[in-house]
Amino acid sequence: MAKANSKNWLRAKGSAAGSKVTFLELFFDLVFVFSISQLSHALAAHYTPLGAAEAALMTFAVWWVWIFTAWVTNWLDPDKMPVRGMLVVLMMLGLMLSASIPEAFGDKGLFFAGAYVAMQVGRSLFTTYAMTRVDRANTLNFIRISTWLVVAGIFWIAGGLLDHEARLIAWVIALAIEYAGPAAGFAVPGLGRSQASDWDVSGAHMAERCALFVIICLGEAILVSGRTFSELPVSGLTGIVFVTGFVGTVAMWWLYFRFGHGRAAHRIEHEETPGALARLAFTYGHIPILAGIIVHAVAVEFMFSHPHEVGDLGIAAAVLGGSGLFLIGNLWFKGATSRQLPLSHLAGLVFLILLTFAAPFIEIYLLGILATLVLIIVAAWEYRSLTGTSAAPTLH
């Protein structure tokens, strides 16, 4: 009887329903709309080297808990009641995690760490149970994963109990353990390590889940522009900044979805070892894409609040860094899924680097316009190159 129940918790591989993104998964993602909003506000409010490091750490954590859940729901069927219950509990914990972000390095450190560890370890143990007597290879995989997450969890909880500097160190160690796990095959003494061939994922599901997360992040960038614009007096300058932020976000959407997402979904569906490609292109490759969109949202806020600022290299770094990180992420993502480096993206990064030399002499809103113009040029260049007028260099 236990065997039948466990089987009933898994998706039917090879069927249309087996790769479908369910409404519950979309509902689950709503929590992360709040997370992205909290992260961008936290970075804007504490825009110092230390504040940036803290925001980066929390961004890595938010992405990691989300992408691990996306992997799990690639196997488990969210339409089954036990899985549905698990995801609802994760949503509640995710809401606690998101609400704790502004004070994660203050009074709510233990709430942040506790919610994070409960999500990571609880979900992994649940999946281990669901795999028992159904898929021995994946049962061992999730035992290994659970072991790594428990070890990392010790540092998360310890960090929540420590003071500020010690907390940061402990959490960096915890993240380093978790991020090293997939690359190390979650090796555990006596249990061996996972192989790429063990990770039989639905490529279409993974591609769609990550695409929807990118949409969430882009949506937050648009909300920042709209919300800030609505709170300011109407003027020509605020209108220019509003249009610049919106067009920059649309350019990001175009760069990711016009060619990258579709080709990636096709490639991973026909890959012999989809797990290895999913790990490279989605688990790791989307991190700079996420970071770039968050920094872009912060840059738009700075463009509204400090439009005529000149010589502030920190704000200039946000304005140029958002576009740069996004291009780096797309370069990684597209290179991994097409075995081609888009020359347009490389050129865009060169343009942004050149702009850094001029940044100390350009007003922030003008710098934002130039960074957006770079994204538009890159998008147009890629469109022309992939519709037959030129070719991108092949990775060998």
Tab-separated table of C-alpha atoms in Angstrom:
chain	number	residue	atom	x	y	z
A	1	MET	CA	0.000	0.000	0.000
A	2	ALA	CA	2.852	2.410	0.853
A	3	LYS	CA	4.398	1.585	-2.460
A	4	ALA	CA	1.239	2.535	-4.350
A	5	ASN	CA	0.862	5.768	-2.428
A	6	SER	CA	4.455	6.741	-3.165
A	7	LYS	CA	3.982	6.029	-6.844
A	8	ASN	CA	0.906	8.196	-6.885
A	9	TRP	CA	2.950	11.180	-5.730
A	10	LEU	CA	5.121	11.248	-8.866
A	11	ARG	CA	4.464	12.845	-12.221
A	12	ALA	CA	3.718	10.604	-15.184
A	13	LYS	CA	6.923	10.975	-17.175
A	14	GLY	CA	6.609	11.179	-20.929
A	15	SER	CA	3.055	12.541	-20.900
A	16	ALA	CA	1.832	16.081	-21.519
A	17	ALA	CA	0.757	16.304	-17.891
A	18	GLY	CA	4.226	15.183	-16.827
A	19	SER	CA	5.806	18.438	-17.998
A	20	LYS	CA	2.909	20.820	-17.361
A	21	VAL	CA	3.420	23.689	-14.941
A	22	THR	CA	0.468	23.542	-12.559
A	23	PHE	CA	-1.570	26.402	-11.129
A	24	LEU	CA	-0.267	25.555	-7.658
A	25	GLU	CA	3.304	26.077	-8.832
A	26	LEU	CA	2.302	29.491	-10.161
A	27	PHE	CA	0.568	30.222	-6.850
A	28	PHE	CA	3.731	29.180	-5.026
A	29	ASP	CA	5.721	31.673	-7.101
A	30	LEU	CA	3.629	34.561	-5.768
A	31	VAL	CA	5.589	34.367	-2.522
A	32	PHE	CA	8.723	35.078	-4.505
A	33	VAL	CA	7.224	38.221	-6.007
A	34	PHE	CA	7.376	39.492	-2.429
A	35	SER	CA	10.926	38.160	-2.026
A	36	ILE	CA	12.226	39.987	-5.097
A	37	SER	CA	10.515	43.188	-3.972
A	38	GLN	CA	12.070	42.874	-0.522
A	39	LEU	CA	15.523	42.224	-1.971
A	40	SER	CA	15.460	45.256	-4.266
A	41	HIS	CA	14.217	47.508	-1.461
A	42	ALA	CA	16.815	46.135	0.967
A	43	LEU	CA	19.617	46.831	-1.500
A	44	ALA	CA	18.357	50.347	-2.281
A	45	ALA	CA	17.935	51.177	1.424
A	46	HIS	CA	21.376	49.870	2.437
A	47	TYR	CA	23.424	50.684	-0.636
A	48	THR	CA	26.915	50.236	0.785
A	49	PRO	CA	29.554	47.562	0.072
A	50	LEU	CA	28.376	45.662	3.148
A	51	GLY	CA	24.719	46.156	2.271
A	52	ALA	CA	25.405	44.912	-1.264
A	53	ALA	CA	27.141	41.815	0.128
A	54	GLU	CA	24.184	41.102	2.410
A	55	ALA	CA	21.684	41.582	-0.430
A	56	ALA	CA	23.757	39.306	-2.665
A	57	LEU	CA	23.798	36.583	-0.017
A	58	MET	CA	20.034	36.767	0.439
A	59	THR	CA	19.521	36.758	-3.335
A	60	PHE	CA	21.585	33.568	-3.594
A	61	ALA	CA	19.501	32.049	-0.789
A	62	VAL	CA	16.139	33.011	-2.314
A	63	TRP	CA	17.140	31.664	-5.707
A	64	TRP	CA	18.476	28.433	-4.203
A	65	VAL	CA	15.335	27.632	-2.267
A	66	TRP	CA	13.221	28.379	-5.338
A	67	ILE	CA	15.286	26.397	-7.866
A	68	PHE	CA	15.490	23.372	-5.540
A	69	THR	CA	11.700	23.430	-5.315
A	70	ALA	CA	11.493	23.645	-9.123
A	71	TRP	CA	13.681	20.526	-9.376
A	72	VAL	CA	11.519	18.676	-6.864
A	73	THR	CA	8.255	19.517	-8.617
A	74	ASN	CA	9.847	18.194	-11.804
A	75	TRP	CA	9.383	14.751	-10.242
A	76	LEU	CA	6.553	15.205	-7.736
A	77	ASP	CA	3.043	15.867	-8.979
A	78	PRO	CA	1.598	19.050	-7.412
A	79	ASP	CA	-1.910	17.808	-8.202
A	80	LYS	CA	-1.485	15.023	-5.626
A	81	MET	CA	-2.766	16.005	-2.195
A	82	PRO	CA	0.396	15.210	-0.142
A	83	VAL	CA	2.565	17.197	-2.584
A	84	ARG	CA	0.034	20.003	-2.595
A	85	GLY	CA	0.163	20.138	1.190
A	86	MET	CA	3.958	20.239	1.116
A	87	LEU	CA	3.961	23.164	-1.312
A	88	VAL	CA	1.436	25.103	0.759
A	89	VAL	CA	3.635	24.674	3.841
A	90	LEU	CA	6.623	25.849	1.797
A	91	MET	CA	4.610	28.915	0.776
A	92	MET	CA	3.966	29.794	4.402
A	93	LEU	CA	7.637	29.358	5.278
A	94	GLY	CA	8.597	31.329	2.166
A	95	LEU	CA	6.384	34.195	3.286
A	96	MET	CA	8.179	34.168	6.645
A	97	LEU	CA	11.521	34.122	4.823
A	98	SER	CA	10.518	37.052	2.611
A	99	ALA	CA	9.140	39.098	5.478
A	100	SER	CA	12.419	38.638	7.368
A	101	ILE	CA	14.650	39.942	4.551
A	102	PRO	CA	14.815	43.635	5.635
A	103	GLU	CA	15.952	42.616	9.140
A	104	ALA	CA	17.752	39.372	8.265
A	105	PHE	CA	21.003	40.884	9.549
A	106	GLY	CA	19.209	42.457	12.474
A	107	ASP	CA	16.565	41.157	14.841
A	108	LYS	CA	15.010	38.634	12.429
A	109	GLY	CA	18.108	36.648	11.536
A	110	LEU	CA	16.892	33.509	13.257
A	111	PHE	CA	13.479	33.766	11.546
A	112	PHE	CA	15.190	34.035	8.152
A	113	ALA	CA	17.546	31.139	8.841
A	114	GLY	CA	14.881	28.957	10.451
A	115	ALA	CA	12.443	29.420	7.583
A	116	TYR	CA	15.164	28.760	5.024
A	117	VAL	CA	16.410	25.577	6.682
A	118	ALA	CA	12.877	24.292	7.247
A	119	MET	CA	12.124	24.788	3.539
A	120	GLN	CA	15.320	23.192	2.282
A	121	VAL	CA	15.578	20.238	4.626
A	122	GLY	CA	11.830	19.609	4.970
A	123	ARG	CA	11.241	19.548	1.219
A	124	SER	CA	14.231	17.272	0.644
A	125	LEU	CA	13.158	14.776	3.314
A	126	PHE	CA	9.617	14.777	1.956
A	127	THR	CA	10.932	14.001	-1.530
A	128	THR	CA	13.170	11.256	-0.172
A	129	TYR	CA	10.124	9.590	1.339
A	130	ALA	CA	8.128	10.008	-1.869
A	131	MET	CA	10.901	8.330	-3.861
A	132	THR	CA	11.268	5.373	-1.496
A	133	ARG	CA	10.616	1.986	-3.154
A	134	VAL	CA	9.791	3.768	-6.414
A	135	ASP	CA	13.083	5.131	-7.686
A	136	ARG	CA	16.117	3.819	-5.819
A	137	ALA	CA	18.591	6.050	-7.657
A	138	ASN	CA	16.676	9.205	-6.804
A	139	THR	CA	16.026	8.006	-3.261
A	140	LEU	CA	19.794	7.859	-2.771
A	141	ASN	CA	20.132	11.226	-4.515
A	142	PHE	CA	17.783	12.905	-2.083
A	143	ILE	CA	19.370	11.216	0.917
A	144	ARG	CA	22.657	12.745	-0.228
A	145	ILE	CA	21.012	16.122	-0.851
A	146	SER	CA	19.356	16.038	2.578
A	147	THR	CA	22.724	15.319	4.186
A	148	TRP	CA	24.336	18.338	2.526
A	149	LEU	CA	21.399	20.572	3.436
A	150	VAL	CA	21.457	19.464	7.072
A	151	VAL	CA	25.179	20.265	7.314
A	152	ALA	CA	24.604	23.665	5.735
A	153	GLY	CA	21.585	24.157	8.013
A	154	ILE	CA	23.833	23.994	11.071
A	155	PHE	CA	25.672	27.082	9.834
A	156	TRP	CA	22.419	28.831	8.892
A	157	ILE	CA	20.962	28.378	12.379
A	158	ALA	CA	24.280	29.197	14.066
A	159	GLY	CA	24.473	32.389	12.024
A	160	GLY	CA	20.983	33.375	13.113
A	161	LEU	CA	22.153	33.183	16.722
A	162	LEU	CA	25.387	35.131	16.197
A	163	ASP	CA	26.103	38.837	15.933
A	164	HIS	CA	26.238	40.698	12.645
A	165	GLU	CA	29.773	40.039	11.328
A	166	ALA	CA	29.853	36.470	12.596
A	167	ARG	CA	26.391	35.911	11.132
A	168	LEU	CA	27.573	36.981	7.696
A	169	ILE	CA	30.552	34.625	7.859
A	170	ALA	CA	28.438	31.673	9.016
A	171	TRP	CA	25.875	32.237	6.283
A	172	VAL	CA	28.546	32.553	3.608
A	173	ILE	CA	29.878	29.158	4.713
A	174	ALA	CA	26.349	27.707	4.599
A	175	LEU	CA	25.768	29.008	1.086
A	176	ALA	CA	29.166	27.780	-0.074
A	177	ILE	CA	28.282	24.270	1.117
A	178	GLU	CA	24.918	24.316	-0.645
A	179	TYR	CA	26.227	25.751	-3.901
A	180	ALA	CA	29.095	23.276	-4.000
A	181	GLY	CA	26.674	20.357	-3.596
A	182	PRO	CA	25.450	19.923	-7.192
A	183	ALA	CA	28.944	20.412	-8.637
A	184	ALA	CA	30.267	17.753	-6.239
A	185	GLY	CA	27.440	15.359	-7.070
A	186	PHE	CA	26.314	15.644	-3.420
A	187	ALA	CA	29.036	13.139	-2.557
A	188	VAL	CA	28.529	11.486	0.846
A	189	PRO	CA	30.909	8.913	2.365
A	190	GLY	CA	29.342	5.469	2.092
A	191	LEU	CA	26.626	6.664	-0.286
A	192	GLY	CA	28.790	7.684	-3.225
A	193	ARG	CA	27.880	10.600	-5.472
A	194	SER	CA	25.123	11.384	-7.922
A	195	GLN	CA	25.771	11.057	-11.655
A	196	ALA	CA	24.408	13.366	-14.336
A	197	SER	CA	22.580	10.405	-15.860
A	198	ASP	CA	20.591	9.992	-12.612
A	199	TRP	CA	18.854	13.344	-13.063
A	200	ASP	CA	16.142	12.460	-15.550
A	201	VAL	CA	14.272	15.751	-15.643
A	202	SER	CA	11.570	17.114	-17.897
A	203	GLY	CA	13.416	19.796	-19.814
A	204	ALA	CA	10.225	21.547	-20.907
A	205	HIS	CA	9.046	21.851	-17.304
A	206	MET	CA	12.398	23.164	-16.066
A	207	ALA	CA	12.655	25.714	-18.884
A	208	GLU	CA	9.125	26.967	-18.303
A	209	ARG	CA	9.563	27.211	-14.533
A	210	CYS	CA	12.713	29.332	-14.885
A	211	ALA	CA	11.094	31.471	-17.572
A	212	LEU	CA	8.185	32.191	-15.235
A	213	PHE	CA	10.604	33.188	-12.482
A	214	VAL	CA	12.332	35.604	-14.859
A	215	ILE	CA	8.896	37.067	-15.638
A	216	ILE	CA	8.346	37.584	-11.901
A	217	CYS	CA	11.629	39.473	-11.606
A	218	LEU	CA	10.923	41.608	-14.671
A	219	GLY	CA	7.474	42.338	-13.289
A	220	GLU	CA	9.023	43.638	-10.083
A	221	ALA	CA	11.273	45.955	-12.103
A	222	ILE	CA	8.205	47.364	-13.867
A	223	LEU	CA	6.382	47.778	-10.541
A	224	VAL	CA	9.323	49.761	-9.153
A	225	SER	CA	9.131	52.167	-12.095
A	226	GLY	CA	5.370	52.547	-11.850
A	227	ARG	CA	5.226	52.880	-8.073
A	228	THR	CA	8.034	55.446	-7.882
A	229	PHE	CA	6.680	57.441	-10.819
A	230	SER	CA	3.238	57.621	-9.201
A	231	GLU	CA	4.727	59.113	-6.014
A	232	LEU	CA	6.676	61.903	-7.729
A	233	PRO	CA	5.495	65.228	-9.161
A	234	VAL	CA	4.924	65.146	-12.906
A	235	SER	CA	7.851	66.560	-14.882
A	236	GLY	CA	9.673	65.970	-18.113
A	237	LEU	CA	12.589	64.386	-16.287
A	238	THR	CA	10.505	61.878	-14.320
A	239	GLY	CA	8.766	60.966	-17.572
A	240	ILE	CA	12.111	60.339	-19.257
A	241	VAL	CA	13.308	58.174	-16.367
A	242	PHE	CA	10.025	56.259	-16.338
A	243	VAL	CA	10.267	55.501	-20.061
A	244	THR	CA	13.954	54.577	-19.720
A	245	GLY	CA	13.265	52.089	-16.935
A	246	PHE	CA	10.357	50.556	-18.815
A	247	VAL	CA	12.210	50.256	-22.115
A	248	GLY	CA	15.214	48.723	-20.334
A	249	THR	CA	12.965	46.091	-18.780
A	250	VAL	CA	11.336	45.329	-22.133
A	251	ALA	CA	14.793	44.961	-23.707
A	252	MET	CA	15.703	42.436	-21.016
A	253	TRP	CA	12.508	40.529	-21.708
A	254	TRP	CA	13.300	40.481	-25.434
A	255	LEU	CA	16.880	39.295	-24.905
A	256	TYR	CA	15.803	36.386	-22.724
A	257	PHE	CA	12.613	35.258	-24.437
A	258	ARG	CA	13.000	36.097	-28.123
A	259	PHE	CA	15.689	33.472	-28.745
A	260	GLY	CA	17.218	32.217	-25.496
A	261	HIS	CA	14.262	30.572	-23.770
A	262	GLY	CA	12.807	28.838	-26.837
A	263	ARG	CA	16.118	27.371	-27.960
A	264	ALA	CA	16.946	26.256	-24.426
A	265	ALA	CA	13.610	24.453	-24.021
A	266	HIS	CA	14.096	22.637	-27.335
A	267	ARG	CA	17.703	21.729	-26.592
A	268	ILE	CA	17.112	20.345	-23.115
A	269	GLU	CA	14.149	18.256	-24.284
A	270	HIS	CA	16.425	16.492	-26.780
A	271	GLU	CA	19.499	16.225	-24.552
A	272	GLU	CA	20.789	12.763	-23.609
A	273	THR	CA	21.683	13.967	-20.112
A	274	PRO	CA	19.169	16.760	-19.426
A	275	GLY	CA	20.108	16.889	-15.753
A	276	ALA	CA	23.647	18.080	-16.492
A	277	LEU	CA	22.418	20.785	-18.848
A	278	ALA	CA	19.691	21.850	-16.415
A	279	ARG	CA	22.269	22.206	-13.646
A	280	LEU	CA	24.599	24.328	-15.795
A	281	ALA	CA	22.093	26.491	-17.668
A	282	PHE	CA	19.277	26.832	-15.149
A	283	THR	CA	20.506	26.077	-11.621
A	284	TYR	CA	23.686	28.156	-11.952
A	285	GLY	CA	23.298	30.099	-15.197
A	286	HIS	CA	20.214	32.029	-14.123
A	287	ILE	CA	21.832	33.539	-11.030
A	288	PRO	CA	23.385	36.563	-12.821
A	289	ILE	CA	20.153	36.992	-14.795
A	290	LEU	CA	18.208	37.277	-11.531
A	291	ALA	CA	20.842	39.536	-9.974
A	292	GLY	CA	20.905	41.763	-13.047
A	293	ILE	CA	17.151	42.352	-12.956
A	294	ILE	CA	17.201	43.150	-9.230
A	295	VAL	CA	20.085	45.612	-9.650
A	296	HIS	CA	18.295	47.133	-12.648
A	297	ALA	CA	15.227	47.759	-10.453
A	298	VAL	CA	17.449	49.444	-7.859
A	299	ALA	CA	19.101	51.521	-10.592
A	300	VAL	CA	15.707	52.805	-11.728
A	301	GLU	CA	14.999	53.939	-8.169
A	302	PHE	CA	18.322	55.798	-8.116
A	303	MET	CA	17.577	57.379	-11.490
A	304	PHE	CA	14.360	58.776	-10.028
A	305	SER	CA	15.904	59.935	-6.736
A	306	HIS	CA	19.326	61.149	-7.980
A	307	PRO	CA	18.866	61.966	-11.670
A	308	HIS	CA	21.451	64.779	-11.813
A	309	GLU	CA	24.048	63.063	-9.619
A	310	VAL	CA	27.524	63.155	-11.164
A	311	GLY	CA	30.583	61.313	-9.931
A	312	ASP	CA	28.849	58.856	-7.591
A	313	LEU	CA	30.532	55.645	-8.699
A	314	GLY	CA	28.333	53.511	-6.450
A	315	ILE	CA	25.123	54.609	-8.151
A	316	ALA	CA	26.817	54.405	-11.555
A	317	ALA	CA	27.809	50.826	-10.731
A	318	ALA	CA	24.147	49.952	-10.175
A	319	VAL	CA	23.032	51.620	-13.412
A	320	LEU	CA	25.656	49.848	-15.525
A	321	GLY	CA	25.897	46.726	-13.367
A	322	GLY	CA	22.273	45.701	-13.794
A	323	SER	CA	22.611	45.581	-17.573
A	324	GLY	CA	26.048	43.978	-17.323
A	325	LEU	CA	24.978	41.184	-14.997
A	326	PHE	CA	21.956	40.469	-17.155
A	327	LEU	CA	24.113	40.184	-20.279
A	328	ILE	CA	26.605	37.934	-18.477
A	329	GLY	CA	23.778	35.655	-17.371
A	330	ASN	CA	22.335	35.464	-20.875
A	331	LEU	CA	25.788	34.826	-22.310
A	332	TRP	CA	26.174	31.897	-19.897
A	333	PHE	CA	22.631	30.624	-20.462
A	334	LYS	CA	22.706	30.855	-24.251
A	335	GLY	CA	26.230	29.509	-24.496
A	336	ALA	CA	25.306	26.454	-22.422
A	337	THR	CA	22.116	25.706	-24.349
A	338	SER	CA	23.218	26.501	-27.908
A	339	ARG	CA	27.007	25.989	-27.752
A	340	GLN	CA	27.318	29.474	-29.244
A	341	LEU	CA	28.551	32.679	-27.693
A	342	PRO	CA	26.378	35.546	-28.941
A	343	LEU	CA	28.796	38.124	-30.319
A	344	SER	CA	26.156	40.782	-29.655
A	345	HIS	CA	26.283	40.091	-25.915
A	346	LEU	CA	30.075	40.204	-25.824
A	347	ALA	CA	30.000	43.528	-27.651
A	348	GLY	CA	27.365	44.833	-25.239
A	349	LEU	CA	29.603	44.024	-22.290
A	350	VAL	CA	32.481	45.852	-23.977
A	351	PHE	CA	30.252	48.905	-24.495
A	352	LEU	CA	29.261	48.877	-20.814
A	353	ILE	CA	32.894	48.603	-19.733
A	354	LEU	CA	33.743	51.608	-21.908
A	355	LEU	CA	30.872	53.515	-20.315
A	356	THR	CA	32.399	52.969	-16.872
A	357	PHE	CA	35.254	55.261	-17.865
A	358	ALA	CA	32.813	58.015	-18.792
A	359	ALA	CA	30.483	57.384	-15.831
A	360	PRO	CA	32.172	59.893	-13.438
A	361	PHE	CA	31.324	62.708	-15.851
A	362	ILE	CA	27.736	61.777	-16.846
A	363	GLU	CA	24.530	62.507	-14.961
A	364	ILE	CA	22.841	59.356	-13.670
A	365	TYR	CA	19.710	59.612	-15.772
A	366	LEU	CA	21.807	60.020	-18.936
A	367	LEU	CA	23.920	57.044	-17.919
A	368	GLY	CA	20.705	55.053	-17.520
A	369	ILE	CA	19.623	56.038	-21.004
A	370	LEU	CA	22.984	54.910	-22.415
A	371	ALA	CA	22.824	51.572	-20.549
A	372	THR	CA	19.315	51.000	-21.916
A	373	LEU	CA	20.532	51.919	-25.406
A	374	VAL	CA	23.214	49.226	-25.094
A	375	LEU	CA	20.541	46.610	-24.332
A	376	ILE	CA	18.489	47.754	-27.326
A	377	ILE	CA	21.528	47.547	-29.622
A	378	VAL	CA	22.378	44.075	-28.331
A	379	ALA	CA	18.794	42.898	-28.882
A	380	ALA	CA	18.720	44.305	-32.431
A	381	TRP	CA	22.143	42.847	-33.210
A	382	GLU	CA	21.144	39.399	-31.969
A	383	TYR	CA	17.920	39.529	-33.945
A	384	ARG	CA	19.785	40.322	-37.149
A	385	SER	CA	22.477	37.706	-36.523
A	386	LEU	CA	19.959	34.944	-35.835
A	387	THR	CA	17.768	35.752	-38.808
A	388	GLY	CA	20.556	35.041	-41.268
A	389	THR	CA	22.622	38.189	-41.709
A	390	SER	CA	25.542	37.097	-39.526
A	391	ALA	CA	26.651	34.260	-37.287
A	392	ALA	CA	27.787	33.950	-33.692
A	393	PRO	CA	31.071	32.198	-32.806
A	394	THR	CA	30.743	28.541	-31.877
A	395	LEU	CA	32.030	27.192	-28.574
A	396	HIS	CA	34.583	24.439	-29.021
